[in-house]
mmCIF file of C-alpha atoms in Angstrom:
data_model
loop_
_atom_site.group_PDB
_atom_site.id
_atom_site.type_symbol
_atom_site.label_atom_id
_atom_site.label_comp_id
_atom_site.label_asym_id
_atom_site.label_seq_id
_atom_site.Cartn_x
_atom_site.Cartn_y
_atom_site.Cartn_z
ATOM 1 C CA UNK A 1 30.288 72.076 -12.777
ATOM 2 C CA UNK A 2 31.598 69.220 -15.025
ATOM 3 C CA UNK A 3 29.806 67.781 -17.808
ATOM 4 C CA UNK A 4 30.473 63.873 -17.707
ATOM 5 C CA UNK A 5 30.703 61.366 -19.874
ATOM 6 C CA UNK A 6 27.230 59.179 -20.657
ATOM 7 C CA UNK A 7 27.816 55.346 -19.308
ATOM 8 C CA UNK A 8 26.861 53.287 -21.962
ATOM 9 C CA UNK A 9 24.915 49.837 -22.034
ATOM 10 C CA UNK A 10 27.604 46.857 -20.994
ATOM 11 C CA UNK A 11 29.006 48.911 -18.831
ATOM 12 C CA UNK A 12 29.079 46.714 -15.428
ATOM 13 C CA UNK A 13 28.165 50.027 -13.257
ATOM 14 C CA UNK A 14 25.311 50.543 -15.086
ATOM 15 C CA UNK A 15 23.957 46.927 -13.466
ATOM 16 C CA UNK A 16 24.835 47.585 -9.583
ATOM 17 C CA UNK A 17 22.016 48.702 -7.170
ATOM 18 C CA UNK A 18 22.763 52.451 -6.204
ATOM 19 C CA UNK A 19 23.647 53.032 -2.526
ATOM 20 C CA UNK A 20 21.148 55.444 -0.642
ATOM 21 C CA UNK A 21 22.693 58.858 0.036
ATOM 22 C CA UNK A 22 22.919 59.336 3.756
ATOM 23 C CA UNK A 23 23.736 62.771 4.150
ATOM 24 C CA UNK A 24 21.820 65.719 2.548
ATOM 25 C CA UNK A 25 22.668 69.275 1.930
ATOM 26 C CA UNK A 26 26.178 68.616 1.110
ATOM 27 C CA UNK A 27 28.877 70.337 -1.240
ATOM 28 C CA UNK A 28 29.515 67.078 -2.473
ATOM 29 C CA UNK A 29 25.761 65.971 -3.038
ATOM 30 C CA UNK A 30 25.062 69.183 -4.390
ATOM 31 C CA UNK A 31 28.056 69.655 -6.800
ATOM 32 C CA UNK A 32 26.612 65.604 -8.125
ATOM 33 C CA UNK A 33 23.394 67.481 -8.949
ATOM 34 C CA UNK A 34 24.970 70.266 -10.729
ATOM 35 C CA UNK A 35 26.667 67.767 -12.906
ATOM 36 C CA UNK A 36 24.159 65.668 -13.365
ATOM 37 C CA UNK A 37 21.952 68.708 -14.577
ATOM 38 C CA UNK A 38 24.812 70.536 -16.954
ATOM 39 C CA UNK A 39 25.343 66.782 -18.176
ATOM 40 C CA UNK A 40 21.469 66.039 -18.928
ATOM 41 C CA UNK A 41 21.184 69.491 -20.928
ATOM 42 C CA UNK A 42 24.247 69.156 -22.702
ATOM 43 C CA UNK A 43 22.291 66.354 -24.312
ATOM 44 C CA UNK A 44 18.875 67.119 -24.389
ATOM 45 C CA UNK A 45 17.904 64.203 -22.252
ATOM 46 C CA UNK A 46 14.718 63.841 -19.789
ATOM 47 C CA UNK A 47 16.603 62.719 -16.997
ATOM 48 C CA UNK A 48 19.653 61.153 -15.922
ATOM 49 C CA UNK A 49 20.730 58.975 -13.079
ATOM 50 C CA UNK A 50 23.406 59.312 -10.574
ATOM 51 C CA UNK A 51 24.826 55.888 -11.907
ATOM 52 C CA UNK A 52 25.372 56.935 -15.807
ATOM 53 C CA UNK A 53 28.268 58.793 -14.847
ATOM 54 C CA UNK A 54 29.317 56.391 -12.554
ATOM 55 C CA UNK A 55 28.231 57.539 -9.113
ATOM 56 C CA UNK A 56 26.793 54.592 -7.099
ATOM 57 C CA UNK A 57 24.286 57.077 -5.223
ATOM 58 C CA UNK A 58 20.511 57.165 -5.316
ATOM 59 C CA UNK A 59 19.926 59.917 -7.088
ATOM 60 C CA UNK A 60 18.072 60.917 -10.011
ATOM 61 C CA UNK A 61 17.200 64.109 -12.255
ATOM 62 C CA UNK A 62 14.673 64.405 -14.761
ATOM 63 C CA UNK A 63 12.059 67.246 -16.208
ATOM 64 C CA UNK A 64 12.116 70.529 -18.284
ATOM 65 C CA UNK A 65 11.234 74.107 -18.017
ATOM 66 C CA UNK A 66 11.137 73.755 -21.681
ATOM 67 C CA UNK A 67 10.442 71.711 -24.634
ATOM 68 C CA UNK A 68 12.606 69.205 -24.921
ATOM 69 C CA UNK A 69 13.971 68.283 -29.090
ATOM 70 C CA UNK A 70 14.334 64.763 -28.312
ATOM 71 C CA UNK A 71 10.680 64.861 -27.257
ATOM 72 C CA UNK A 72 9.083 67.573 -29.138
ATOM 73 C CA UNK A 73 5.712 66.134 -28.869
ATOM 74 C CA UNK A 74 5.649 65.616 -24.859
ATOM 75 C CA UNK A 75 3.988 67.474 -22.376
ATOM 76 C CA UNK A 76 6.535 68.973 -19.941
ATOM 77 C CA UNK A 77 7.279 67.243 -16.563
ATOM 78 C CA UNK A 78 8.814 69.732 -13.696
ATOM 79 C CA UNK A 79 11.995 69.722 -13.307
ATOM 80 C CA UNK A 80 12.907 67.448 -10.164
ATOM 81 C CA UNK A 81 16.254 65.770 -8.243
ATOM 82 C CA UNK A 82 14.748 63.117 -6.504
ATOM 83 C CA UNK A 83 17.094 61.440 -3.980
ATOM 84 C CA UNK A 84 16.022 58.019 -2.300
ATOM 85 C CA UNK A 85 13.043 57.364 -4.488
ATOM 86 C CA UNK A 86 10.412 54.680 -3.625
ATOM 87 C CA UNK A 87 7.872 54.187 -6.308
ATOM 88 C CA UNK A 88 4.157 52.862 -5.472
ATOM 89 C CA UNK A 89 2.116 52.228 -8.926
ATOM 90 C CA UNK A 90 -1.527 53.189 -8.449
ATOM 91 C CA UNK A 91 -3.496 50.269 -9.983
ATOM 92 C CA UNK A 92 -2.283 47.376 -12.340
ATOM 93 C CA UNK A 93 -2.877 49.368 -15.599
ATOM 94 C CA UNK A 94 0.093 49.237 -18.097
ATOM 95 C CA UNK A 95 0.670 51.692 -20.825
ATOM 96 C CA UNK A 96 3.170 51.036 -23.989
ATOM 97 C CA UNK A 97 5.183 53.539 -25.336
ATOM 98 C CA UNK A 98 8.710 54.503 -27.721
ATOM 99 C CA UNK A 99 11.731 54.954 -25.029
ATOM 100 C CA UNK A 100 15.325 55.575 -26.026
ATOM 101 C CA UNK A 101 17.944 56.349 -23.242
ATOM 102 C CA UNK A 102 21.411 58.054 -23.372
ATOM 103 C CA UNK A 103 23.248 54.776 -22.185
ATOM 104 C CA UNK A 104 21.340 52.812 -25.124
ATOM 105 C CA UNK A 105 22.367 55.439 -27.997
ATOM 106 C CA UNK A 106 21.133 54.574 -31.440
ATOM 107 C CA UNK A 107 18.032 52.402 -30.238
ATOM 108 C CA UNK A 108 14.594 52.196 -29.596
ATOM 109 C CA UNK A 109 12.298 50.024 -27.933
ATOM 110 C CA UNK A 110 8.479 50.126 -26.669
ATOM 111 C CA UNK A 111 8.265 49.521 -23.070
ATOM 112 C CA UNK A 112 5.281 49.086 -20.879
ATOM 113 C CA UNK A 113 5.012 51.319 -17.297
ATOM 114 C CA UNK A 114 3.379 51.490 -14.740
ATOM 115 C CA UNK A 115 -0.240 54.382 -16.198
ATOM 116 C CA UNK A 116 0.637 55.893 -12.870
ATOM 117 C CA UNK A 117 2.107 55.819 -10.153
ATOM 118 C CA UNK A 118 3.160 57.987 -6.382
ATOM 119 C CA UNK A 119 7.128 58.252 -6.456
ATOM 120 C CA UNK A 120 8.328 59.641 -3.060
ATOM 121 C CA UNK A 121 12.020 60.365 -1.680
ATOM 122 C CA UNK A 122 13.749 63.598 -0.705
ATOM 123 C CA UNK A 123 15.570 66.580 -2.590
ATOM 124 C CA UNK A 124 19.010 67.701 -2.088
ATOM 125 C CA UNK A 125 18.272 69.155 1.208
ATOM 126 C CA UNK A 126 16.435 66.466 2.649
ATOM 127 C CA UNK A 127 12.855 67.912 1.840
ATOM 128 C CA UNK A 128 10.465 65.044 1.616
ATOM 129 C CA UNK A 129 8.780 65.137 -1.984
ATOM 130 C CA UNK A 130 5.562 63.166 -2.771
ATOM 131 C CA UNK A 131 3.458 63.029 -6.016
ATOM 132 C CA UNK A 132 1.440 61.440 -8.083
ATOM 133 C CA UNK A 133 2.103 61.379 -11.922
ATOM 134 C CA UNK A 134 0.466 60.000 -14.884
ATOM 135 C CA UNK A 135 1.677 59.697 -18.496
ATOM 136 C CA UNK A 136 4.697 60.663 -19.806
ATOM 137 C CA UNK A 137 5.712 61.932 -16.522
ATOM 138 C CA UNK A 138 5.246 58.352 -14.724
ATOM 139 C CA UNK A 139 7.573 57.021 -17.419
ATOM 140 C CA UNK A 140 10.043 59.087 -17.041
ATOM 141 C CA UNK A 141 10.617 58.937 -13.498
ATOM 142 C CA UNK A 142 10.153 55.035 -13.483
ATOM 143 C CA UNK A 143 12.845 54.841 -16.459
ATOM 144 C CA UNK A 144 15.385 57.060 -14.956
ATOM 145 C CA UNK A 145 14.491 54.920 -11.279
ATOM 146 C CA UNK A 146 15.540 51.904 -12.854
ATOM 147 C CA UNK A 147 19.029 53.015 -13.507
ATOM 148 C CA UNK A 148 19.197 52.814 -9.293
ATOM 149 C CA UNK A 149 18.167 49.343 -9.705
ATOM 150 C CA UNK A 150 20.210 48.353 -12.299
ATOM 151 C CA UNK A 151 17.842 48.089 -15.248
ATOM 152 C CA UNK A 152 18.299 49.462 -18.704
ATOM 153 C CA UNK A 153 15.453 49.711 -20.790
ATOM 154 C CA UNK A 154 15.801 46.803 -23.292
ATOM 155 C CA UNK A 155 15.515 44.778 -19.918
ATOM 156 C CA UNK A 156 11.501 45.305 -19.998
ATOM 157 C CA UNK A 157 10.942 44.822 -23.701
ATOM 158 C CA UNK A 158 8.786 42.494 -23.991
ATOM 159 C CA UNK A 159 8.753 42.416 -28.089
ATOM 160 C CA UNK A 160 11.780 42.800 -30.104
ATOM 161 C CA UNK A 161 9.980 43.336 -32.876
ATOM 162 C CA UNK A 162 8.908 46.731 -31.759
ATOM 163 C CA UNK A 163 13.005 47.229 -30.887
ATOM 164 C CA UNK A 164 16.000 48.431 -33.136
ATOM 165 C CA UNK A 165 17.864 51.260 -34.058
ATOM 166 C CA UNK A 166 16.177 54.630 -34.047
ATOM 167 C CA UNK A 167 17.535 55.410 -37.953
ATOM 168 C CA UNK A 168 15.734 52.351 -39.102
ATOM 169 C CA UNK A 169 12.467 52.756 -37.185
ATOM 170 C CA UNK A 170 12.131 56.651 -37.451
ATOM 171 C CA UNK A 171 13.912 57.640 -40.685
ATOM 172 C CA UNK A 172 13.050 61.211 -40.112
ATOM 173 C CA UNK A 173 14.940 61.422 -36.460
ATOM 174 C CA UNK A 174 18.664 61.537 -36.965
ATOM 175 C CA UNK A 175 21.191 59.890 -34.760
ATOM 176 C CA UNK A 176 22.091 63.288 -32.693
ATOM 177 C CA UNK A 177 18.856 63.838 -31.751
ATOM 178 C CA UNK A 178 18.461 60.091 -30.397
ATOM 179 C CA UNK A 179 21.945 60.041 -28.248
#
């Protein structure tokens, strides 16, 4: 297992449309999600994408079997690798909320998503997976989906007034825990 290095925004590869994986249950799919797991806890995050270390594949990790310190006051969202996803939101409703992301270190922004939503795809072997989620766990899988589609974050701000560095807006956070 390798821990990679964290794209960061203005990086071109972070604005390409990830290629669908086409073969499951691979060394080579399965060493990606290794990585990608060793490289998410190595930095506290709630999920990373396939393309933040540079790997133009559909794939995406996110949850926690614990508490996470970048998000002490979140409920927990199961640990997942969701390959291929397709996202369906369940209704129009919009909720705001704080996001930061590793490829945006330093910053903070409120971002609407999608209340909630059905996200569907496959896991490393090619199981289907298919579930509804809500809350905090709708925005994280819709943030770390984006990074398939090319979006960062600041992309859906909608006011930059509720945007800026994570020192300035939350004095008591420091910078390590926001990277």
């Amino acid at each position: 297992m390798t821990i990679h290095t964290i794209l960061k925004m203005g990086d071109p590869r972070l604005l390409r449309v990830a290629q669908p994986v086409t073969a499951f249950d691979t060394d080579a799919l399965h060493t990606l999600v290794r990585d990608l797991l060793e490289t998410m806890e190595s930095v506290h995050g709630a999920g990373l994408a396939a393309p933040q270390i540079g790997v133009d594949l559909q794939v995406v990790i996110f949850g926690s079997d614990q508490h996470n310190p970048r998000y002490p006051d979140r409920p927990l969202v199961p640990r997942t690798t969701l390959v291929n996803p397709v996202i369906t939101p369940l209704g129009d409703e919009e909720e705001e909320d704080w996001e930061g992301c590793l490829s945006v270190p330093g910053l903070r922004g409120v971002v609407p998503r999608f209340s909630r939503i059905r996200y569907t795809g496959f896991d490393p072997f090619g199981d289907p997976i298919d579930r509804v989620a809500e809350g905090f766990h709708a925005r994280v899988v819709q943030h770390e989906c984006d990074h398939l589609w090319g979006k960062l974050y600041p992309m859906r701000v909608r006011d930059f007034s509720r945007f800026g560095f994570t020192e300035v807006l939350f004095p008591g956070i420091s910078a390590a825990e926001d990277d």
